[in-house]
mmCIF file of C-alpha atoms and ligand atoms in Angstrom:
data_model
loop_
_atom_site.group_PDB
_atom_site.id
_atom_site.type_symbol
_atom_site.label_atom_id
_atom_site.label_comp_id
_atom_site.label_asym_id
_atom_site.label_seq_id
_atom_site.Cartn_x
_atom_site.Cartn_y
_atom_site.Cartn_z
ATOM 1 C CA MET A 1 63.486 108.068 106.119
ATOM 2 C CA LYS A 2 64.040 105.677 103.288
ATOM 3 C CA ILE A 3 62.502 106.910 100.076
ATOM 4 C CA LYS A 4 60.913 104.479 97.730
ATOM 5 C CA LEU A 5 61.778 105.291 94.167
ATOM 6 C CA SER A 6 59.412 104.263 91.418
ATOM 7 C CA THR A 7 60.636 101.144 89.730
ATOM 8 C CA TYR A 8 59.735 101.987 86.169
ATOM 9 C CA THR A 9 62.044 104.944 85.757
ATOM 10 C CA GLY A 10 65.265 103.157 84.891
ATOM 11 C CA ILE A 11 67.118 105.898 86.747
ATOM 12 C CA ASN A 12 70.565 104.922 87.935
ATOM 13 C CA GLN A 13 70.787 105.894 91.571
ATOM 14 C CA LYS A 14 74.556 105.996 91.666
ATOM 15 C CA TYR A 15 74.534 109.198 89.633
ATOM 16 C CA GLN A 16 73.745 112.069 91.964
ATOM 17 C CA PHE A 17 74.562 115.751 91.995
ATOM 18 C CA HIS A 18 76.760 115.372 95.042
ATOM 19 C CA ASN A 19 79.165 113.050 93.248
ATOM 20 C CA PHE A 20 79.451 115.204 90.167
ATOM 21 C CA ILE A 21 82.680 117.181 90.326
ATOM 22 C CA GLU A 22 82.357 120.767 89.324
ATOM 23 C CA GLY A 23 84.831 122.653 87.163
ATOM 24 C CA LYS A 24 84.818 125.453 84.621
ATOM 25 C CA SER A 25 83.978 122.984 81.885
ATOM 26 C CA ASN A 26 80.699 121.768 83.372
ATOM 27 C CA GLN A 27 79.756 124.493 85.848
ATOM 28 C CA LEU A 28 76.949 125.969 83.835
ATOM 29 C CA ALA A 29 75.457 122.597 82.918
ATOM 30 C CA LEU A 30 75.543 121.567 86.561
ATOM 31 C CA TYR A 31 74.014 124.823 87.754
ATOM 32 C CA VAL A 32 71.234 124.754 85.210
ATOM 33 C CA SER A 33 70.443 121.071 85.826
ATOM 34 C CA TYR A 34 70.210 121.739 89.541
ATOM 35 C CA ARG A 35 68.027 124.801 89.041
ATOM 36 C CA PHE A 36 65.818 122.731 86.797
ATOM 37 C CA THR A 37 65.044 120.366 89.662
ATOM 38 C CA ASN A 38 64.546 123.182 92.151
ATOM 39 C CA ASN A 39 62.244 125.197 90.088
ATOM 40 C CA LEU A 40 60.319 122.751 87.964
ATOM 41 C CA LYS A 41 57.260 124.920 87.541
ATOM 42 C CA ASN A 42 58.923 128.064 86.375
ATOM 43 C CA PHE A 43 61.821 126.632 84.505
ATOM 44 C CA TYR A 44 62.123 126.343 80.746
ATOM 45 C CA ASN A 45 60.121 123.367 79.499
ATOM 46 C CA LEU A 46 63.047 121.930 77.656
ATOM 47 C CA LEU A 47 66.634 121.635 78.709
ATOM 48 C CA PHE A 48 69.083 120.418 76.070
ATOM 49 C CA LEU A 49 72.525 119.316 77.314
ATOM 50 C CA TYR A 50 75.154 118.575 74.722
ATOM 51 C CA GLY A 51 78.814 117.634 74.616
ATOM 52 C CA LYS A 52 81.199 114.932 73.519
ATOM 53 C CA SER A 53 81.086 111.420 74.859
ATOM 54 C CA GLY A 54 82.237 110.695 78.410
ATOM 55 C CA LEU A 55 81.784 114.201 79.804
ATOM 56 C CA GLY A 56 78.935 113.544 82.224
ATOM 57 C CA LYS A 57 75.697 114.096 80.272
ATOM 58 C CA THR A 58 74.105 110.819 81.348
ATOM 59 C CA HIS A 59 75.315 111.426 84.889
ATOM 60 C CA LEU A 60 73.533 114.791 85.023
ATOM 61 C CA LEU A 61 70.397 113.368 83.455
ATOM 62 C CA HIS A 62 70.162 110.693 86.153
ATOM 63 C CA ALA A 63 71.048 113.223 88.850
ATOM 64 C CA ILE A 64 68.103 115.347 87.734
ATOM 65 C CA GLY A 65 65.746 112.351 87.822
ATOM 66 C CA ASN A 66 67.024 111.187 91.194
ATOM 67 C CA LYS A 67 66.652 114.541 92.847
ATOM 68 C CA ILE A 68 63.127 115.111 91.571
ATOM 69 C CA LEU A 69 62.085 111.662 92.787
ATOM 70 C CA ILE A 70 63.768 112.000 96.139
ATOM 71 C CA GLU A 71 61.836 115.185 96.738
ATOM 72 C CA ASP A 72 58.556 113.807 95.501
ATOM 73 C CA TYR A 73 58.399 110.116 94.711
ATOM 74 C CA ARG A 74 54.904 110.481 93.240
ATOM 75 C CA LYS A 75 56.309 112.379 90.295
ATOM 76 C CA LYS A 76 56.405 110.296 87.186
ATOM 77 C CA VAL A 77 59.930 110.718 85.936
ATOM 78 C CA ILE A 78 61.083 108.603 83.035
ATOM 79 C CA TYR A 79 64.663 108.140 81.941
ATOM 80 C CA VAL A 80 64.932 106.607 78.507
ATOM 81 C CA HIS A 81 67.862 106.088 76.215
ATOM 82 C CA SER A 82 66.923 107.040 72.660
ATOM 83 C CA GLU A 83 67.669 103.526 71.426
ATOM 84 C CA ASN A 84 65.152 102.123 73.903
ATOM 85 C CA PHE A 85 62.546 104.663 72.953
ATOM 86 C CA ILE A 86 62.935 103.671 69.321
ATOM 87 C CA GLN A 87 62.945 99.956 70.105
ATOM 88 C CA ASN A 88 59.843 100.274 72.309
ATOM 89 C CA MET A 89 58.089 102.115 69.591
ATOM 90 C CA ILE A 90 58.923 99.499 66.970
ATOM 91 C CA ASN A 91 57.740 96.733 69.297
ATOM 92 C CA SER A 92 54.507 98.551 70.031
ATOM 93 C CA LEU A 93 53.870 98.983 66.345
ATOM 94 C CA LYS A 94 54.432 95.268 65.820
ATOM 95 C CA ASN A 95 52.129 94.336 68.716
ATOM 96 C CA ASN A 96 49.431 96.777 67.802
ATOM 97 C CA SER A 97 49.956 98.552 71.089
ATOM 98 C CA ILE A 98 51.134 101.885 69.802
ATOM 99 C CA GLU A 99 48.287 103.681 71.596
ATOM 100 C CA LYS A 100 49.501 102.274 74.879
ATOM 101 C CA PHE A 101 53.028 103.412 74.039
ATOM 102 C CA LYS A 102 51.802 106.900 73.214
ATOM 103 C CA ASN A 103 49.751 107.191 76.362
ATOM 104 C CA TYR A 104 52.588 105.973 78.488
ATOM 105 C CA TYR A 105 54.994 108.629 77.287
ATOM 106 C CA ARG A 106 52.346 111.297 77.363
ATOM 107 C CA SER A 107 51.308 110.672 80.925
ATOM 108 C CA ILE A 108 54.548 111.625 82.595
ATOM 109 C CA ASP A 109 55.774 114.666 84.484
ATOM 110 C CA VAL A 110 59.397 114.711 83.443
ATOM 111 C CA LEU A 111 60.901 112.961 80.450
ATOM 112 C CA LEU A 112 64.664 112.463 80.347
ATOM 113 C CA ILE A 113 65.900 111.358 76.929
ATOM 114 C CA ASP A 114 69.528 110.391 76.512
ATOM 115 C CA ASP A 115 71.627 110.547 73.320
ATOM 116 C CA ILE A 116 69.067 112.024 70.978
ATOM 117 C CA GLN A 117 71.493 111.654 68.050
ATOM 118 C CA PHE A 118 70.369 108.006 67.880
ATOM 119 C CA PHE A 119 67.188 109.265 66.223
ATOM 120 C CA SER A 120 69.272 110.249 63.240
ATOM 121 C CA ASN A 121 67.730 108.951 59.965
ATOM 122 C CA LYS A 122 64.841 107.272 61.813
ATOM 123 C CA LYS A 123 61.928 109.134 60.296
ATOM 124 C CA ARG A 124 59.041 107.335 61.910
ATOM 125 C CA SER A 125 60.583 107.496 65.381
ATOM 126 C CA GLN A 126 61.276 111.188 64.923
ATOM 127 C CA GLU A 127 57.606 111.759 64.100
ATOM 128 C CA GLU A 128 56.554 109.970 67.244
ATOM 129 C CA LEU A 129 59.094 111.859 69.311
ATOM 130 C CA PHE A 130 57.915 115.147 67.858
ATOM 131 C CA ASN A 131 54.290 114.361 68.743
ATOM 132 C CA THR A 132 55.233 113.231 72.213
ATOM 133 C CA LEU A 133 57.239 116.389 72.839
ATOM 134 C CA ASN A 134 54.396 118.546 71.603
ATOM 135 C CA THR A 135 51.894 116.874 73.890
ATOM 136 C CA LEU A 136 54.235 117.255 76.845
ATOM 137 C CA PHE A 137 54.824 120.909 76.010
ATOM 138 C CA GLU A 138 51.122 121.564 75.800
ATOM 139 C CA LYS A 139 50.682 120.122 79.242
ATOM 140 C CA ARG A 140 53.635 122.209 80.396
ATOM 141 C CA GLN A 141 55.549 119.124 81.391
ATOM 142 C CA LYS A 142 59.307 119.046 81.462
ATOM 143 C CA ILE A 143 61.836 117.451 79.206
ATOM 144 C CA VAL A 144 65.604 117.111 79.399
ATOM 145 C CA ILE A 145 67.474 115.891 76.353
ATOM 146 C CA THR A 146 71.148 115.075 75.844
ATOM 147 C CA ALA A 147 73.073 114.877 72.590
ATOM 148 C CA ASN A 148 76.640 114.626 71.391
ATOM 149 C CA CYS A 149 76.446 118.030 69.688
ATOM 150 C CA TYR A 150 74.429 121.206 69.285
ATOM 151 C CA PRO A 151 71.010 120.547 67.659
ATOM 152 C CA SER A 152 71.912 122.164 64.321
ATOM 153 C CA TYR A 153 74.804 119.766 63.854
ATOM 154 C CA ILE A 154 72.953 116.506 64.443
ATOM 155 C CA SER A 155 72.665 114.969 61.026
ATOM 156 C CA GLY A 156 69.573 113.146 59.781
ATOM 157 C CA ILE A 157 67.150 114.875 62.142
ATOM 158 C CA ASN A 158 64.258 116.801 60.686
ATOM 159 C CA GLU A 159 64.252 120.568 60.940
ATOM 160 C CA CYS A 160 61.058 120.790 63.005
ATOM 161 C CA LEU A 161 62.592 118.649 65.703
ATOM 162 C CA LYS A 162 65.831 120.609 65.587
ATOM 163 C CA SER A 163 64.045 123.884 65.996
ATOM 164 C CA ARG A 164 62.068 122.395 68.885
ATOM 165 C CA PHE A 165 65.375 121.520 70.547
ATOM 166 C CA LYS A 166 66.871 124.933 69.894
ATOM 167 C CA TRP A 167 63.817 126.588 71.341
ATOM 168 C CA GLY A 168 64.729 125.071 74.716
ATOM 169 C CA LEU A 169 67.641 126.055 76.884
ATOM 170 C CA THR A 170 70.764 124.611 75.214
ATOM 171 C CA ILE A 171 73.841 124.190 77.379
ATOM 172 C CA SER A 172 77.179 122.631 76.511
ATOM 173 C CA ILE A 173 79.449 120.459 78.639
ATOM 174 C CA ASN A 174 83.107 120.801 77.751
ATOM 175 C CA PRO A 175 86.148 118.618 78.378
ATOM 176 C CA PRO A 176 87.436 119.134 81.925
ATOM 177 C CA GLU A 177 90.566 121.198 82.386
ATOM 178 C CA LEU A 178 93.527 119.906 84.382
ATOM 179 C CA ASN A 179 92.327 120.873 87.851
ATOM 180 C CA THR A 180 88.925 119.332 87.354
ATOM 181 C CA ARG A 181 90.547 116.159 86.043
ATOM 182 C CA ILE A 182 92.670 115.991 89.190
ATOM 183 C CA ASN A 183 89.616 116.528 91.405
ATOM 184 C CA ILE A 184 87.640 113.887 89.559
ATOM 185 C CA LEU A 185 90.461 111.364 89.975
ATOM 186 C CA LEU A 186 90.777 112.118 93.687
ATOM 187 C CA HIS A 187 87.034 111.887 94.148
ATOM 188 C CA LYS A 188 86.741 108.579 92.280
ATOM 189 C CA ALA A 189 89.667 107.207 94.269
ATOM 190 C CA LEU A 190 88.017 108.152 97.541
ATOM 191 C CA GLU A 191 84.697 106.718 96.407
ATOM 192 C CA ASN A 192 86.322 103.405 95.577
ATOM 193 C CA LYS A 193 88.705 103.356 98.527
ATOM 194 C CA ILE A 194 91.748 103.631 96.295
ATOM 195 C CA ASN A 195 94.840 105.151 97.819
ATOM 196 C CA LEU A 196 95.843 107.929 95.444
ATOM 197 C CA THR A 197 97.994 110.898 96.327
ATOM 198 C CA TYR A 198 97.512 114.348 94.890
ATOM 199 C CA GLU A 199 100.870 114.100 93.100
ATOM 200 C CA ILE A 200 99.919 110.893 91.319
ATOM 201 C CA ALA A 201 96.451 112.200 90.462
ATOM 202 C CA LYS A 202 98.140 115.231 88.923
ATOM 203 C CA PHE A 203 100.540 113.025 86.993
ATOM 204 C CA ILE A 204 97.695 110.930 85.548
ATOM 205 C CA ALA A 205 95.541 113.974 84.816
ATOM 206 C CA ARG A 206 98.437 115.619 82.948
ATOM 207 C CA LYS A 207 99.049 112.576 80.791
ATOM 208 C CA SER A 208 95.480 111.742 80.074
ATOM 209 C CA TYR A 209 93.110 113.615 78.043
ATOM 210 C CA SER A 210 89.809 115.202 78.228
ATOM 211 C CA ASN A 211 87.314 112.419 78.737
ATOM 212 C CA VAL A 212 86.076 111.517 82.214
ATOM 213 C CA ARG A 213 85.076 107.973 81.260
ATOM 214 C CA GLU A 214 88.602 107.356 80.054
ATOM 215 C CA LEU A 215 90.039 108.877 83.204
ATOM 216 C CA GLU A 216 87.958 106.464 85.275
ATOM 217 C CA GLY A 217 89.153 103.579 83.123
ATOM 218 C CA ILE A 218 92.784 104.515 83.673
ATOM 219 C CA LEU A 219 92.290 104.749 87.434
ATOM 220 C CA LYS A 220 90.645 101.313 87.489
ATOM 221 C CA LYS A 221 93.498 99.785 85.516
ATOM 222 C CA ILE A 222 96.114 101.299 87.795
ATOM 223 C CA HIS A 223 94.181 100.116 90.843
ATOM 224 C CA ILE A 224 93.885 96.554 89.535
ATOM 225 C CA ALA A 225 97.585 96.498 88.656
ATOM 226 C CA SER A 226 98.483 97.646 92.162
ATOM 227 C CA LEU A 227 96.295 94.943 93.723
ATOM 228 C CA PHE A 228 97.653 92.302 91.405
ATOM 229 C CA ASN A 229 101.292 93.205 92.006
ATOM 230 C CA LYS A 230 100.634 93.847 95.689
ATOM 231 C CA GLU A 231 102.334 97.213 95.424
ATOM 232 C CA LYS A 232 101.283 100.753 96.257
ATOM 233 C CA ILE A 233 100.145 103.094 93.530
ATOM 234 C CA THR A 234 103.260 105.027 92.587
ATOM 235 C CA ILE A 235 104.147 107.370 89.733
ATOM 236 C CA HIS A 236 106.214 104.513 88.335
ATOM 237 C CA LEU A 237 103.207 102.170 88.231
ATOM 238 C CA ALA A 238 100.953 104.869 86.782
ATOM 239 C CA LYS A 239 103.528 105.581 84.098
ATOM 240 C CA LYS A 240 103.761 101.899 83.161
ATOM 241 C CA ILE A 241 99.999 101.568 82.738
ATOM 242 C CA LEU A 242 99.664 104.845 80.849
ATOM 243 C CA ASN A 243 102.428 103.847 78.456
ATOM 244 C CA LYS A 244 100.687 100.562 77.766
ATOM 245 C CA LEU A 245 97.414 102.356 77.090
ATOM 246 C CA MET A 246 99.115 104.832 74.783
ATOM 247 C CA LYS A 247 100.549 101.980 72.743
ATOM 248 C CA TYR A 248 97.137 100.404 72.508
ATOM 249 C CA LYS A 249 95.666 103.672 71.351
ATOM 250 C CA LYS A 250 98.363 104.077 68.768
ATOM 251 C CA LYS A 251 96.986 101.154 66.801
ATOM 252 C CA ASN A 252 93.662 102.797 66.158
ATOM 253 C CA ILE A 253 94.607 106.009 64.404
ATOM 254 C CA ASP A 254 95.750 105.952 60.824
ATOM 255 C CA ILE A 255 97.928 108.304 58.823
ATOM 256 C CA LEU A 256 95.227 109.523 56.487
ATOM 257 C CA SER A 257 92.850 110.555 59.251
ATOM 258 C CA ILE A 258 95.588 112.636 60.862
ATOM 259 C CA GLN A 259 96.493 114.235 57.539
ATOM 260 C CA LYS A 260 92.825 115.023 56.973
ATOM 261 C CA THR A 261 92.341 116.550 60.420
ATOM 262 C CA VAL A 262 95.429 118.727 60.118
ATOM 263 C CA SER A 263 94.758 119.924 56.578
ATOM 264 C CA LYS A 264 91.180 120.781 57.522
ATOM 265 C CA TYR A 265 92.398 122.703 60.571
ATOM 266 C CA PHE A 266 94.848 124.756 58.500
ATOM 267 C CA ASN A 267 92.524 125.023 55.561
ATOM 268 C CA ILE A 268 94.881 123.467 53.022
ATOM 269 C CA THR A 269 94.398 120.407 50.804
ATOM 270 C CA ILE A 270 95.963 117.016 51.439
ATOM 271 C CA SER A 271 97.711 117.237 48.077
ATOM 272 C CA ASP A 272 99.375 120.473 49.250
ATOM 273 C CA MET A 273 100.373 118.761 52.430
ATOM 274 C CA ILE A 274 102.114 115.895 50.661
ATOM 275 C CA SER A 275 103.498 118.097 47.854
ATOM 276 C CA LYS A 276 106.928 119.679 47.643
ATOM 277 C CA LYS A 277 105.514 123.181 48.210
ATOM 278 C CA ARG A 278 107.563 125.262 50.645
ATOM 279 C CA SER A 279 105.316 128.127 51.702
ATOM 280 C CA GLN A 280 105.497 128.628 55.455
ATOM 281 C CA SER A 281 101.912 127.651 56.227
ATOM 282 C CA ILE A 282 102.143 124.442 54.220
ATOM 283 C CA VAL A 283 105.523 123.501 55.678
ATOM 284 C CA GLN A 284 104.316 124.067 59.228
ATOM 285 C CA SER A 285 101.123 122.108 58.842
ATOM 286 C CA ARG A 286 103.121 119.297 57.225
ATOM 287 C CA GLN A 287 105.507 119.316 60.177
ATOM 288 C CA ILE A 288 102.618 119.190 62.601
ATOM 289 C CA ALA A 289 100.988 116.291 60.774
ATOM 290 C CA MET A 290 104.268 114.356 60.638
ATOM 291 C CA THR A 291 104.901 114.856 64.353
ATOM 292 C CA LEU A 292 101.350 113.892 65.263
ATOM 293 C CA ILE A 293 101.663 110.686 63.271
ATOM 294 C CA LYS A 294 104.963 109.904 64.954
ATOM 295 C CA LYS A 295 103.458 110.468 68.389
ATOM 296 C CA LEU A 296 100.110 108.830 67.837
ATOM 297 C CA THR A 297 100.836 105.841 65.621
ATOM 298 C CA LYS A 298 103.356 103.046 65.383
ATOM 299 C CA TYR A 299 104.631 104.008 61.942
ATOM 300 C CA SER A 300 108.367 104.412 61.502
ATOM 301 C CA LEU A 301 110.030 107.609 60.308
ATOM 302 C CA SER A 302 110.480 106.160 56.819
ATOM 303 C CA ASP A 303 106.846 104.990 56.619
ATOM 304 C CA ILE A 304 105.751 108.489 57.531
ATOM 305 C CA GLY A 305 108.105 110.041 54.962
ATOM 306 C CA ILE A 306 106.632 107.819 52.261
ATOM 307 C CA ALA A 307 103.091 108.878 53.209
ATOM 308 C CA PHE A 308 104.091 112.485 52.575
ATOM 309 C CA GLY A 309 105.008 112.155 48.913
ATOM 310 C CA LYS A 310 108.037 109.923 49.367
ATOM 311 C CA LYS A 311 110.013 112.234 51.594
ATOM 312 C CA ASN A 312 113.149 111.097 53.369
ATOM 313 C CA HIS A 313 112.956 109.885 56.980
ATOM 314 C CA THR A 314 115.302 112.731 58.001
ATOM 315 C CA THR A 315 112.614 115.229 56.925
ATOM 316 C CA VAL A 316 110.234 113.620 59.422
ATOM 317 C CA LEU A 317 112.852 113.691 62.144
ATOM 318 C CA TYR A 318 113.493 117.353 61.385
ATOM 319 C CA ALA A 319 109.732 118.051 61.630
ATOM 320 C CA CYS A 320 109.590 116.502 65.119
ATOM 321 C CA LYS A 321 112.597 118.577 66.215
ATOM 322 C CA LYS A 322 111.022 121.709 64.819
ATOM 323 C CA ILE A 323 107.807 121.191 66.812
ATOM 324 C CA ASN A 324 109.890 120.697 69.917
ATOM 325 C CA GLN A 325 111.655 123.982 69.199
ATOM 326 C CA PHE A 326 108.325 125.759 68.805
ATOM 327 C CA LYS A 327 107.360 124.347 72.183
ATOM 328 C CA LYS A 328 110.447 125.823 73.829
ATOM 329 C CA GLN A 329 109.864 129.148 72.101
ATOM 330 C CA LYS A 330 106.193 129.023 73.186
ATOM 331 C CA LYS A 331 105.129 129.782 69.611
ATOM 332 C CA GLN A 332 101.462 129.761 68.618
ATOM 333 C CA ILE A 333 102.154 126.961 66.162
ATOM 334 C CA TYR A 334 103.002 124.688 69.085
ATOM 335 C CA TYR A 335 99.618 125.420 70.683
ATOM 336 C CA ASP A 336 97.933 124.528 67.407
ATOM 337 C CA PHE A 337 99.851 121.261 67.531
ATOM 338 C CA LEU A 338 98.754 120.659 71.128
ATOM 339 C CA TYR A 339 95.137 121.347 70.290
ATOM 340 C CA LEU A 340 95.216 118.852 67.432
ATOM 341 C CA PHE A 341 97.054 116.309 69.571
ATOM 342 C CA ASN A 342 94.341 116.479 72.225
ATOM 343 C CA GLN A 343 91.599 116.357 69.663
ATOM 344 C CA LEU A 344 92.997 113.243 67.961
ATOM 345 C CA ASN A 345 93.817 111.630 71.250
ATOM 346 C CA SER A 346 90.456 112.026 72.976
HETATM 347 P P1 LIG B 1 78.318 110.977 78.705
HETATM 348 O O1 LIG B 1 76.894 110.612 78.938
HETATM 349 O O2 LIG B 1 78.532 112.434 78.488
HETATM 350 O O3 LIG B 1 78.963 110.149 77.632
HETATM 351 P P2 LIG B 1 78.651 109.921 81.361
HETATM 352 O O4 LIG B 1 77.656 110.726 82.095
HETATM 353 O O5 LIG B 1 78.293 108.516 81.048
HETATM 354 O O6 LIG B 1 79.130 110.665 80.042
HETATM 355 O O7 LIG B 1 80.019 109.962 82.192
HETATM 356 C C1 LIG B 1 81.025 108.986 82.034
HETATM 357 C C2 LIG B 1 81.580 108.629 83.402
HETATM 358 O O8 LIG B 1 82.259 109.736 83.911
HETATM 359 C C3 LIG B 1 80.483 108.292 84.398
HETATM 360 O O9 LIG B 1 80.923 107.256 85.230
HETATM 361 C C4 LIG B 1 80.306 109.568 85.187
HETATM 362 O O10 LIG B 1 79.892 109.315 86.508
HETATM 363 C C5 LIG B 1 81.710 110.138 85.156
HETATM 364 N N1 LIG B 1 81.714 111.605 85.189
HETATM 365 C C6 LIG B 1 81.588 112.449 84.158
HETATM 366 N N2 LIG B 1 81.700 113.720 84.542
HETATM 367 C C7 LIG B 1 81.904 113.679 85.874
HETATM 368 C C8 LIG B 1 82.104 114.680 86.864
HETATM 369 N N3 LIG B 1 82.116 115.977 86.565
HETATM 370 N N4 LIG B 1 82.302 114.262 88.142
HETATM 371 C C9 LIG B 1 82.314 112.968 88.462
HETATM 372 N N5 LIG B 1 82.136 111.976 87.574
HETATM 373 C C10 LIG B 1 81.927 112.326 86.296
HETATM 374 MG MG1 LIG B 2 75.798 109.168 77.946
#
């Protein structure tokens, strides 16, 4: 039987639970989202999903909406991106139709609001959102919200709203680990009829970082290149495309932001980092920062030396060698380096 979905929901039907790949990083979010749809009546009124960009929050939000509608198309399920909510509200205020706006949002069964951080510093919209949420709560209707971080850390949002969010069930989605990345790549390849072997998926997943959107982008680029060159997808082709993308990325990170990230991580000041001080913790964080800059930007060894209080290019070279040594010795300091590398690179 073909099910007619309401047209006003804005729900993207391509995002379903069955095409969401499960891994340690998103297991709980997936489980809870699914339970939410299975047990609408008895579930928490508010589910709050948070995590960095490109990790599947919007996908899950749509999957929730789709499943509820497929099971009961009479349910009024609304998906709204926060920007649209705000824009609609502003328009309604302008057109003197704010009552209509209010009634619309208050007459629904399930409200799915994406990227709540867009409400940041928008006082009037926050008020309206707060009232809407309260009305929905009173009627015991359901709300799912997504955000790029835990409620307490969203800046420019009033405390009442934050505590409302925290009162719900808050669940994080984390960057996928290697195996999940491989599975996602294989799944996306199958979905799009792209011929991708496990070995190549593993190669790409190893080289690329923690964001699913980016992973999809890489796969698309490799696919297009293979069509264009009329050649199969091989490790060689994947490597070529990944190298190109890395170079492109290199342009966007600057020295200062890396120095800042590293000094914050090791709890030292930037002036310590670029000083001549030789205590072990300062030297090691300096070496990490130098190596990260070498790997992530296009600056030369001498440019990097200059940015660290006019040090010689051989000092930078030595830093890179040192990090490599730590890698071989499997020292903790190398894992700190790796963590920062992934963080800056995602
Ligand atoms: P977010 O809203 O967290 O920024 P999205 O939900 O837009 O991320 O996800 C970005 C892309 O990655 C989408 O195309 C989505 O389908 C895909 N995606 C994310 N996580 C998964 C997953 N676990 N399995 C399959 N596809 C995923
Ligand atoms: Mg999103």
